[in-house]
Coordinates of N, CA and C in Angstrom, one line a residue:
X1 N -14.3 -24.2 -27.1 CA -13.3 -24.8 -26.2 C -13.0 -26.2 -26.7
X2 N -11.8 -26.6 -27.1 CA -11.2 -28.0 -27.3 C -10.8 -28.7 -25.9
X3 N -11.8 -30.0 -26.3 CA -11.9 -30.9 -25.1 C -10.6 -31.7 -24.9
X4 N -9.8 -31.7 -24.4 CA -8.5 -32.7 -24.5 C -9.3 -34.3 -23.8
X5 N -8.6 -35.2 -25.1 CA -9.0 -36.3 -24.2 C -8.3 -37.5 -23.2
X6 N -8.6 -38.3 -22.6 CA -7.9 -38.5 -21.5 C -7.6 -40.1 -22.4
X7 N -6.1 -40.6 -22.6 CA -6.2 -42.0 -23.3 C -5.8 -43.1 -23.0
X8 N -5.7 -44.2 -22.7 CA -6.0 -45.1 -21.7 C -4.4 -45.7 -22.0
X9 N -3.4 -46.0 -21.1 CA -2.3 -46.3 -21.3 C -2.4 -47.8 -21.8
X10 N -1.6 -48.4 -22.1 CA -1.1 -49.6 -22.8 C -0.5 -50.6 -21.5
X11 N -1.4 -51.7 -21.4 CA -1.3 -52.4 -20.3 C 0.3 -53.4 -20.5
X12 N 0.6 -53.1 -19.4 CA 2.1 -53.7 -19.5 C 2.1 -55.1 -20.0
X13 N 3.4 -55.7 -20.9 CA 3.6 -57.1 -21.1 C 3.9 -58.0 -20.2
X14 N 3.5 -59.1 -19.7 CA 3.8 -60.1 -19.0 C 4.5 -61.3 -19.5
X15 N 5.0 -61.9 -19.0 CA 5.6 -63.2 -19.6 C 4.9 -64.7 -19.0
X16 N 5.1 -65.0 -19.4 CA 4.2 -66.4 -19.4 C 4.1 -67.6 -18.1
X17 N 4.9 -67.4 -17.4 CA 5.5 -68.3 -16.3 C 5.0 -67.6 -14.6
X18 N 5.3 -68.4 -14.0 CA 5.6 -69.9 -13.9 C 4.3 -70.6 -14.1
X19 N 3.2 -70.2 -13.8 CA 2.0 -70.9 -13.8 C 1.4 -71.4 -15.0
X20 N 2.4 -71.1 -16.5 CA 2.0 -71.8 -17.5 C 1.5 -73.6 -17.3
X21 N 2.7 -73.9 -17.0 CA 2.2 -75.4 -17.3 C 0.8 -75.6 -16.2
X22 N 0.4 -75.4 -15.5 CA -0.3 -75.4 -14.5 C -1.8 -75.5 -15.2
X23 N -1.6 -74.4 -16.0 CA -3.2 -73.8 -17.0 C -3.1 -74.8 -18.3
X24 N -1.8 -74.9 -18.5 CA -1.9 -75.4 -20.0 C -2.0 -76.7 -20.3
X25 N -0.9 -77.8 -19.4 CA -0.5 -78.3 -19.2 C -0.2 -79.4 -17.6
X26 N -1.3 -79.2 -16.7 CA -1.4 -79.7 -15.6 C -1.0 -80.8 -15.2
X27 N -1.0 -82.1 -15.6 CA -0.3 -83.3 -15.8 C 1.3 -83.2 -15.4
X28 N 1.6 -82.2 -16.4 CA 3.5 -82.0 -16.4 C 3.8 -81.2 -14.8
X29 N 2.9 -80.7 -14.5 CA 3.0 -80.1 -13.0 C 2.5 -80.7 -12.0
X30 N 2.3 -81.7 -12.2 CA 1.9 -82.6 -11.2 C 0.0 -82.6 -11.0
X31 N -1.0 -82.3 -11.3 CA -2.2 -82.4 -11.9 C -2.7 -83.3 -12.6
X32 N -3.8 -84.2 -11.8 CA -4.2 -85.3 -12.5 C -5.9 -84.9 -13.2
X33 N -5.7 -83.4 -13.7 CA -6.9 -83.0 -14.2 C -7.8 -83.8 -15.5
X34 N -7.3 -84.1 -16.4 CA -7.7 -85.1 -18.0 C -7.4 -86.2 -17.8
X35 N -8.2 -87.3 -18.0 CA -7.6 -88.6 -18.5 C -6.4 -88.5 -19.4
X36 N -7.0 -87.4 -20.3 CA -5.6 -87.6 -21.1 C -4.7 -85.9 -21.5
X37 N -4.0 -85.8 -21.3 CA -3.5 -85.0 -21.6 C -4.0 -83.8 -23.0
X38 N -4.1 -82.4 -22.4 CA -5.4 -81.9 -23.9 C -3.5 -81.3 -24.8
X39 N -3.7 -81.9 -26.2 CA -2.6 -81.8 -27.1 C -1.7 -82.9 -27.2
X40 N -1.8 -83.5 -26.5 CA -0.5 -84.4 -26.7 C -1.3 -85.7 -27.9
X41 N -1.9 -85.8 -28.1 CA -2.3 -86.9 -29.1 C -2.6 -86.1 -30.7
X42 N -1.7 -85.5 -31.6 CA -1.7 -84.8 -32.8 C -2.4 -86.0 -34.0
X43 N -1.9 -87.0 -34.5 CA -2.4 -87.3 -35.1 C -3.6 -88.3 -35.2
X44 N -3.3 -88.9 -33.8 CA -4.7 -89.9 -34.2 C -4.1 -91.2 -34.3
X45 N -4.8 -92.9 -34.1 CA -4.3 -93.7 -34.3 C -4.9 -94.1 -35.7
X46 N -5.6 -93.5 -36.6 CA -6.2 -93.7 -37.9 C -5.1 -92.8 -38.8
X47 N -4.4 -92.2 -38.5 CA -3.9 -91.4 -39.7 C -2.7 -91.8 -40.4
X48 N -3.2 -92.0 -41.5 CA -1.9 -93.2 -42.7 C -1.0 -91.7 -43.1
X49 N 0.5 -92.4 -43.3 CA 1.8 -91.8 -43.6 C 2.9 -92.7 -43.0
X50 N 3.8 -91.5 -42.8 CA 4.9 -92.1 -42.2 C 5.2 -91.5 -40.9
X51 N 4.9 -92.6 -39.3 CA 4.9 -92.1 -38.4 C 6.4 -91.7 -38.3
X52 N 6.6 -90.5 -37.4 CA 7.9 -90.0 -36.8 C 7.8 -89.5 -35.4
X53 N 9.2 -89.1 -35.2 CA 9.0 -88.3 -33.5 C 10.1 -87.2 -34.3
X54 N 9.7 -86.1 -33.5 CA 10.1 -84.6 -33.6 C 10.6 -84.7 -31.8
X55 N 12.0 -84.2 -32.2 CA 12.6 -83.9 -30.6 C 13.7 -82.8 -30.9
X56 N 13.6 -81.9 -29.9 CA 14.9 -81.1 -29.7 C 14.7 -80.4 -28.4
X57 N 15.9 -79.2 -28.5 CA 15.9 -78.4 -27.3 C 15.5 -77.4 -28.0
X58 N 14.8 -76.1 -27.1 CA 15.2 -74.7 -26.9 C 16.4 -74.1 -26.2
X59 N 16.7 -73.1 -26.7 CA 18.4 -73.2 -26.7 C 18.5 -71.2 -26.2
X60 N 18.9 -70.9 -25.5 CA 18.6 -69.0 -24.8 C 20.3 -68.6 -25.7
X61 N 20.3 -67.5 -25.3 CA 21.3 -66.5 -26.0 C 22.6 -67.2 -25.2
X62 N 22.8 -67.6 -24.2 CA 24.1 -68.1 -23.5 C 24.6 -69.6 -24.1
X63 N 23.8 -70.5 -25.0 CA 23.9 -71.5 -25.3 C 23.4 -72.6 -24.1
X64 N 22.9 -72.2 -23.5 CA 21.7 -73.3 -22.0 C 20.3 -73.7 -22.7
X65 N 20.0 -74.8 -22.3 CA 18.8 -75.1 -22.5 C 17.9 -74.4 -21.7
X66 N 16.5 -74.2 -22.7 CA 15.2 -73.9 -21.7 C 14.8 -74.8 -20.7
X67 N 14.4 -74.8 -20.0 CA 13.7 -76.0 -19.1 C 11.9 -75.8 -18.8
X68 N 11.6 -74.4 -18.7 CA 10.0 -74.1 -18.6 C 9.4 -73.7 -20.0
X69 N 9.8 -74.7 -20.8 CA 9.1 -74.0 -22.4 C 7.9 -75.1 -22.5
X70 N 6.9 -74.3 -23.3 CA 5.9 -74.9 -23.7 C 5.6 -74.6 -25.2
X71 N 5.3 -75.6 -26.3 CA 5.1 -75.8 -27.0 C 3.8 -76.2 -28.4
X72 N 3.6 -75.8 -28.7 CA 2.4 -76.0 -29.8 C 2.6 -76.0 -31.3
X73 N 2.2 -77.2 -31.4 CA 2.7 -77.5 -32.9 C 0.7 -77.8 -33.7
X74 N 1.5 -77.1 -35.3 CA 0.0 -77.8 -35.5 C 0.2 -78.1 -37.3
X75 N 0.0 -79.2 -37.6 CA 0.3 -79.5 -39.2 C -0.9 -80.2 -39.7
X76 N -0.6 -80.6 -41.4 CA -1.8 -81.1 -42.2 C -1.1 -82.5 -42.1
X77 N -1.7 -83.5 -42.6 CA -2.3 -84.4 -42.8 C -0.7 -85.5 -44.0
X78 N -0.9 -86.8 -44.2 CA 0.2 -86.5 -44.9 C -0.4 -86.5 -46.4
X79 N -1.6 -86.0 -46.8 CA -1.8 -85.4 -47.7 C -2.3 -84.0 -47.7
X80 N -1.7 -83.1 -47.0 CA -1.4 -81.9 -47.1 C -2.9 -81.3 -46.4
X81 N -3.7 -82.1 -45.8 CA -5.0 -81.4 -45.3 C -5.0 -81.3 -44.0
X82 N -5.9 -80.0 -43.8 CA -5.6 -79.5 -42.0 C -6.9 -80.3 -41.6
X83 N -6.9 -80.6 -40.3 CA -8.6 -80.5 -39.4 C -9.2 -79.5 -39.5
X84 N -9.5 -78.8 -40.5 CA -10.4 -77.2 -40.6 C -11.3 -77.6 -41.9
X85 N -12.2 -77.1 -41.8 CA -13.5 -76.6 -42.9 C -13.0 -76.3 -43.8
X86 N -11.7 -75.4 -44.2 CA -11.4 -75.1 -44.9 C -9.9 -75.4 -45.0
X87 N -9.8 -76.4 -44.4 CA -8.3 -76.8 -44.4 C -7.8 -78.1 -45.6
X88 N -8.6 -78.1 -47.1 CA -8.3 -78.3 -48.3 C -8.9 -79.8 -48.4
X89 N -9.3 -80.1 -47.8 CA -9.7 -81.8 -48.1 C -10.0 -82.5 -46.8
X90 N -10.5 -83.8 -47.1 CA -11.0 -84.9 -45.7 C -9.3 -85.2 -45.0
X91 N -9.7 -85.4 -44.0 CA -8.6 -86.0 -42.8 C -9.2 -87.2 -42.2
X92 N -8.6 -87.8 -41.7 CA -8.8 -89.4 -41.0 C -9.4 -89.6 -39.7
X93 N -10.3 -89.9 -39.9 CA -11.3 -89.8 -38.4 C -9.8 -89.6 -37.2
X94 N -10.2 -88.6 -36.4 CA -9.1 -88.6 -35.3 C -8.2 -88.1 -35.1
X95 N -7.9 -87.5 -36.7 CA -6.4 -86.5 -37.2 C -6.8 -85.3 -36.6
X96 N -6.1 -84.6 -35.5 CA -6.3 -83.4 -35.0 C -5.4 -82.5 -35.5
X97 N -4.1 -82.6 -35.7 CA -3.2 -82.1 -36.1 C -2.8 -81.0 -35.5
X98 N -2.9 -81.1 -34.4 CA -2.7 -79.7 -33.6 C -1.8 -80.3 -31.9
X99 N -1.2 -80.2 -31.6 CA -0.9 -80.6 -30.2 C -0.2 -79.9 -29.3
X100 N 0.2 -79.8 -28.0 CA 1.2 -79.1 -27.3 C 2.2 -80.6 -26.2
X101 N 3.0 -79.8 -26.0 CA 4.5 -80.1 -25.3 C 5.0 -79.6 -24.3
X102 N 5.6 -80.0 -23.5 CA 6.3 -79.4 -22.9 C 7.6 -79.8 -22.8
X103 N 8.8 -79.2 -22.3 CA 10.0 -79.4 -22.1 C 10.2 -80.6 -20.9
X104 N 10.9 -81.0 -21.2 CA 11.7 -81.6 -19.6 C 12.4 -81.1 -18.3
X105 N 11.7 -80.7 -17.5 CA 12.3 -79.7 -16.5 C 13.4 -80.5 -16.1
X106 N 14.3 -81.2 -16.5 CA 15.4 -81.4 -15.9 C 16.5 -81.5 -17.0
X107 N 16.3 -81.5 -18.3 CA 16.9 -81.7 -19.5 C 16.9 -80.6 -20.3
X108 N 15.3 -80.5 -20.5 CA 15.3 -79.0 -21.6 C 14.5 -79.8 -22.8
X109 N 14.7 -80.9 -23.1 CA 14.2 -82.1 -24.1 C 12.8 -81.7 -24.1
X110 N 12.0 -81.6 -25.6 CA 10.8 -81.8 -26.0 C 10.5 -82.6 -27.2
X111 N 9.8 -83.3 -27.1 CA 9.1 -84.4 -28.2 C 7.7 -84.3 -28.6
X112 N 7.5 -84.8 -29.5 CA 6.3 -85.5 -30.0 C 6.4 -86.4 -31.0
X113 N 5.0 -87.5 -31.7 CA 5.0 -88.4 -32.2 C 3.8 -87.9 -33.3
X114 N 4.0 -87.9 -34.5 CA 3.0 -87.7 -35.3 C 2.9 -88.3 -36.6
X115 N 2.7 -87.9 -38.1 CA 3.0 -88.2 -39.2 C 3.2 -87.4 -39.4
X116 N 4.1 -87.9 -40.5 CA 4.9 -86.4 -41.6 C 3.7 -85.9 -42.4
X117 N 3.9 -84.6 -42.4 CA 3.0 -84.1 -43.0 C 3.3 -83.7 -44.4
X118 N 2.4 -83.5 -45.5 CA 2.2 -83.6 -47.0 C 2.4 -81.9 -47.1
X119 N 2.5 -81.7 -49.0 CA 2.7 -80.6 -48.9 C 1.4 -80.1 -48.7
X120 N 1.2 -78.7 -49.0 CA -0.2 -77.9 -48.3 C -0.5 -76.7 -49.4
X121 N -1.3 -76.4 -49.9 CA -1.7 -75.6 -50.6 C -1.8 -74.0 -49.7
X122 N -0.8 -73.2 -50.0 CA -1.5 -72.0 -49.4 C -2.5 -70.7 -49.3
X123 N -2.8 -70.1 -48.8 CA -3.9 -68.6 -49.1 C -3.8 -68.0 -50.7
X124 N -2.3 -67.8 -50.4 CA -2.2 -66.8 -51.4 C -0.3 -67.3 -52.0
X125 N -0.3 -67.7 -51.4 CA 1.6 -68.4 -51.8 C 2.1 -69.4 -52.8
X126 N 0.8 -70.6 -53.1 CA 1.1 -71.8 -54.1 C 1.3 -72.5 -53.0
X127 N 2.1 -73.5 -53.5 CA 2.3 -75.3 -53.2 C 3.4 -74.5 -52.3
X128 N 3.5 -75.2 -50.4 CA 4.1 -75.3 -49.6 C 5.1 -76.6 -49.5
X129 N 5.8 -76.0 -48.9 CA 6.6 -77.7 -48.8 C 5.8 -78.4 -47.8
X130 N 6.2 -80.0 -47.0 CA 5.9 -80.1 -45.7 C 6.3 -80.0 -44.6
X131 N 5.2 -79.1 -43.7 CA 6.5 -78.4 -42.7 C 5.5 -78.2 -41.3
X132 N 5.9 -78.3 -40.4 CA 4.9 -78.0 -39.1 C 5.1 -77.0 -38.1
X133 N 4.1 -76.2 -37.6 CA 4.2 -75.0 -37.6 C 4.2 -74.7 -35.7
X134 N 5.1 -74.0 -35.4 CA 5.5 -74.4 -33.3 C 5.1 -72.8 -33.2
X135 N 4.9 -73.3 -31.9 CA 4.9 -71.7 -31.4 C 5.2 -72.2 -30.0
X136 N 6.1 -70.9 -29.6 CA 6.9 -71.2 -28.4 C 6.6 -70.0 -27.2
X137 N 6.8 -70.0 -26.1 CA 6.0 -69.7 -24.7 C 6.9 -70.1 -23.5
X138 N 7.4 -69.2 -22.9 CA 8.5 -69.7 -21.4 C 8.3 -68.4 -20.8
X139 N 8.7 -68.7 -19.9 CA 8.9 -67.2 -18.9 C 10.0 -66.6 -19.5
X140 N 10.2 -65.1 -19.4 CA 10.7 -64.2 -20.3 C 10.9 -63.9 -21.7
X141 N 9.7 -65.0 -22.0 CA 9.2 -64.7 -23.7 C 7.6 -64.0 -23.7
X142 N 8.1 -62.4 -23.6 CA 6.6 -61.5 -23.7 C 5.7 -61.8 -24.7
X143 N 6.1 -62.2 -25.4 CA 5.2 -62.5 -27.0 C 5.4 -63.7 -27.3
X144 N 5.0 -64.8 -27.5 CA 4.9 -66.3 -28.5 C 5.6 -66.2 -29.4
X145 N 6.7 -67.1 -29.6 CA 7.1 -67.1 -30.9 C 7.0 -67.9 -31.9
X146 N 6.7 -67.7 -33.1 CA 6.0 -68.6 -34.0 C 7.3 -68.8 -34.9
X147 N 7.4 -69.8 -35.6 CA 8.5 -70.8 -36.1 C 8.0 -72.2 -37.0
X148 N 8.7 -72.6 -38.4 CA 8.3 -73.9 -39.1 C 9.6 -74.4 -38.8
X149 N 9.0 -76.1 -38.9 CA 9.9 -77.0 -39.2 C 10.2 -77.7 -40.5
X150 N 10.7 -77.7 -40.9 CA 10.7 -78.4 -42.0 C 11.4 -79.7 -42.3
X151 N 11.3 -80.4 -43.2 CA 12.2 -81.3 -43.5 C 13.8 -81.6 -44.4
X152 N 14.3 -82.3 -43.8 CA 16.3 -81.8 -44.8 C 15.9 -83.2 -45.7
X153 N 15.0 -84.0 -45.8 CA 14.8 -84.9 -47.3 C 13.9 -84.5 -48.1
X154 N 13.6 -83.4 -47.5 CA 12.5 -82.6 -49.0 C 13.0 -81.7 -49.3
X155 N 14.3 -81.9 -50.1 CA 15.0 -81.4 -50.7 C 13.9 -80.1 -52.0
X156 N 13.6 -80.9 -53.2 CA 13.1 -80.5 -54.2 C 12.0 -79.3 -53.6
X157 N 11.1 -79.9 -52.7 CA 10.2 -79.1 -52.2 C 10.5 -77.8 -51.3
X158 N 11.4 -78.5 -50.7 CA 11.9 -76.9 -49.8 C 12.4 -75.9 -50.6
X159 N 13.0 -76.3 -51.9 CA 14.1 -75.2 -52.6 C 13.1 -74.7 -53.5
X160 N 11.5 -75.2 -53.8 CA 10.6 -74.2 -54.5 C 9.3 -73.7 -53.2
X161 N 9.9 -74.3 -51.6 CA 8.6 -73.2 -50.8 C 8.6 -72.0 -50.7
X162 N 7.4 -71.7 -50.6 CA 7.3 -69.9 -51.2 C 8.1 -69.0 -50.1
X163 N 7.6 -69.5 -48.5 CA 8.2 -68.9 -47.1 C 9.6 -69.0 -47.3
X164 N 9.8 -70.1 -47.3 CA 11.7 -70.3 -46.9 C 12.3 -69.5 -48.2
X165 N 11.7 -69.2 -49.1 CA 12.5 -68.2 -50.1 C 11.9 -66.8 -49.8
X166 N 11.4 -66.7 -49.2 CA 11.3 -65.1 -48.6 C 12.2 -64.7 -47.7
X167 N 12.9 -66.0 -47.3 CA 14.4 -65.5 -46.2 C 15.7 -65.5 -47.2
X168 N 16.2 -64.5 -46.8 CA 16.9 -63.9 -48.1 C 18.5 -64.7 -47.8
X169 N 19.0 -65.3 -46.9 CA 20.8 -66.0 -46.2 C 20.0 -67.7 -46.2
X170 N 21.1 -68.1 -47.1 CA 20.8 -69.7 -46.9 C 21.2 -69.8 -46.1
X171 N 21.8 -69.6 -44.9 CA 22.2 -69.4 -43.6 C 21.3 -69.8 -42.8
X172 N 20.2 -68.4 -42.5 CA 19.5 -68.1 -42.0 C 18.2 -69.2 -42.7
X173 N 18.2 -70.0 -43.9 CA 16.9 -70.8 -44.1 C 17.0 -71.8 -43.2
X174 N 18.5 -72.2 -43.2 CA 19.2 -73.8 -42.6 C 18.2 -73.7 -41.0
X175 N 18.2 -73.0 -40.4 CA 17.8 -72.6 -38.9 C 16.4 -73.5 -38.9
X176 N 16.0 -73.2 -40.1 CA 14.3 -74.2 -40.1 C 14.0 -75.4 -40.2
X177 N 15.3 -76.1 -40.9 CA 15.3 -77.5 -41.4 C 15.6 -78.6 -39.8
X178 N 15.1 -79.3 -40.1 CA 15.0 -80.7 -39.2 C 15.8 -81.5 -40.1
X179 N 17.1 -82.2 -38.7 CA 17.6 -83.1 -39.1 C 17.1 -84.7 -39.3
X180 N 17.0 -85.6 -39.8 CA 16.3 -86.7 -40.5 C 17.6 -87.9 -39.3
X181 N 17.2 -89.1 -38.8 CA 18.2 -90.1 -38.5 C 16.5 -91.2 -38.3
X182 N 17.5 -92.7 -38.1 CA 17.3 -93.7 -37.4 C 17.2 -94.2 -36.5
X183 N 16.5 -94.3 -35.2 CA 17.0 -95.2 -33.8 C 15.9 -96.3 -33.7
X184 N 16.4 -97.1 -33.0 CA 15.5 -98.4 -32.9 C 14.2 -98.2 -33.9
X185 N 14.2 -98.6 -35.1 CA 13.8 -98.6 -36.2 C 12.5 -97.4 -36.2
X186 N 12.9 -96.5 -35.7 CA 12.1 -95.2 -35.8 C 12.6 -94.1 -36.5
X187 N 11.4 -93.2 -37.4 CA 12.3 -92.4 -37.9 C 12.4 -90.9 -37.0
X188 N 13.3 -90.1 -36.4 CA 13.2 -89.2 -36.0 C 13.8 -87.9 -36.7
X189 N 13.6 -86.8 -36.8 CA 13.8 -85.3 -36.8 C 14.2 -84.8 -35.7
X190 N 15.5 -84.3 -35.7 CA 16.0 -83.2 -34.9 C 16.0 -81.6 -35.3
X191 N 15.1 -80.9 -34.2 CA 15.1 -79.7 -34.3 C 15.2 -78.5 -33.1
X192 N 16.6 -77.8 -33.1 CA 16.9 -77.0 -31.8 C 16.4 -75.8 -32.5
X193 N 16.0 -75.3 -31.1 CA 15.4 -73.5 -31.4 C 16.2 -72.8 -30.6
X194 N 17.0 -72.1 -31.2 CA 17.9 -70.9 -31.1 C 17.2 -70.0 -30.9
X195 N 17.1 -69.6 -29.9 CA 16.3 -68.0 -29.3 C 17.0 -66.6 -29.7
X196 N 18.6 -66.7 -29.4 CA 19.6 -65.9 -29.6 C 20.5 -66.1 -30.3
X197 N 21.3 -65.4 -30.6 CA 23.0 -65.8 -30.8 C 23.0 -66.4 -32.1
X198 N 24.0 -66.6 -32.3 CA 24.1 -67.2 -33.5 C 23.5 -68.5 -33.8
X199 N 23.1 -68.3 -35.4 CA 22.3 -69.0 -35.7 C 20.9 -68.9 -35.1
X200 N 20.7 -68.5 -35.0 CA 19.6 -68.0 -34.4 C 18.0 -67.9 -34.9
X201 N 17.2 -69.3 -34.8 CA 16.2 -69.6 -35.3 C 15.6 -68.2 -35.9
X202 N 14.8 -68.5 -37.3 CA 13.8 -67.9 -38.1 C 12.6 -67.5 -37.2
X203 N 12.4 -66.6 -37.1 CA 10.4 -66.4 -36.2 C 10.1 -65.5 -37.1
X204 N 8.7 -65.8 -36.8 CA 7.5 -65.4 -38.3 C 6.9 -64.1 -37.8
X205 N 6.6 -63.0 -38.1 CA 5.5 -62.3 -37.5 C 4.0 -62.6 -37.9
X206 N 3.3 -62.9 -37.5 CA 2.2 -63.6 -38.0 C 0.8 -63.1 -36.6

């Protein structure tokens, strides 16, 4: 007699909200849990390069801004090294390289302040351009989405990185690049994430 067996169904997806910022993020929800905020300090006040701020929106299929997004960025060093064991070389007492964000619940606006990061040697790919790596999280996003930034004055480097030429529509590469400007003698990157619709940011399966 063949025993049929009984198999355990597949636990339903959840989305992330509203109590994200709460857990991740407590400060931005009104929670005076850390002295300091856990993520918001990426590079350290020891880490030599060229400081910048990274800002944009997330952007939904209607063309509206997110307002409950949370964010996690994590890059190397500006000579191409992570905070890991194995992340290619020494980093600068304090370089964490890893941080999180959140949106502006009244704007949709997210920022951070770090150094540009160097290129990066990868697993199995060669020489990376420099580029920093988000992963994104809001209510009605069942799964994380993971996404690079890159830079539009690393020209030479972006047009030999191994990733960005695995996307087949220069179209579709443009979606990853950060725009470069000036304001009160800072340098900033603009970068919007297109969830939907056209133009419609790059996400990685990873």
């Amino acid at each position: 007699m063949v025993q049929k067996l009984d198999y355990l169904q597949e636990t339903p997806s959840q989305t992330a909200g509203p109590y994200v910022h709460i857990g991740l993020a407590p400060g931005a929800a009104g929670f005076e849990i850390y002295k300091h905020e856990l993520g918001w300090d990426i590079a350290g006040p020891n880490a030599k390069g060229e400081r910048i701020r990274v800002e944009g929106l997330v952007i939904d299929g209607t063309g509206s801004p997110v307002k409950d997004v949370l964010l996690e960025a994590w890059q190397a060093n500006s000579d191409g090294n992570y905070a890991h064991p194995e992340g290619g070389g020494d980093v600068e007492e304090g370089f964490r390289g890893w941080g999180r964000v959140i949106t502006n619940f009244e704007t949709g606006e997210w920022a951070f302040e770090t150094v540009k990061p160097g290129r990066t040697q990868g697993r199995n790919v060669g020489v990376q351009a420099p580029h920093i790596n988000l992963w994104i999280v809001a209510r009605g996003i069942n799964v994380g989405l993971s996404t690079r930034l890159y830079f539009e004055d690393e020209v030479e480097a972006n047009a030999a990185d191994p990733v960005l030429n695995i996307i087949e529509w220069e179209r579709r590469r443009a979606t990853l690049i950060a725009k470069r400007s000036e304001r009160d003698g800072q340098i900033v990157y603009r970068f919007d994430i297109k969830l939907q619709g056209e133009d419609e940011t790059v996400f990685f399966d990873i």
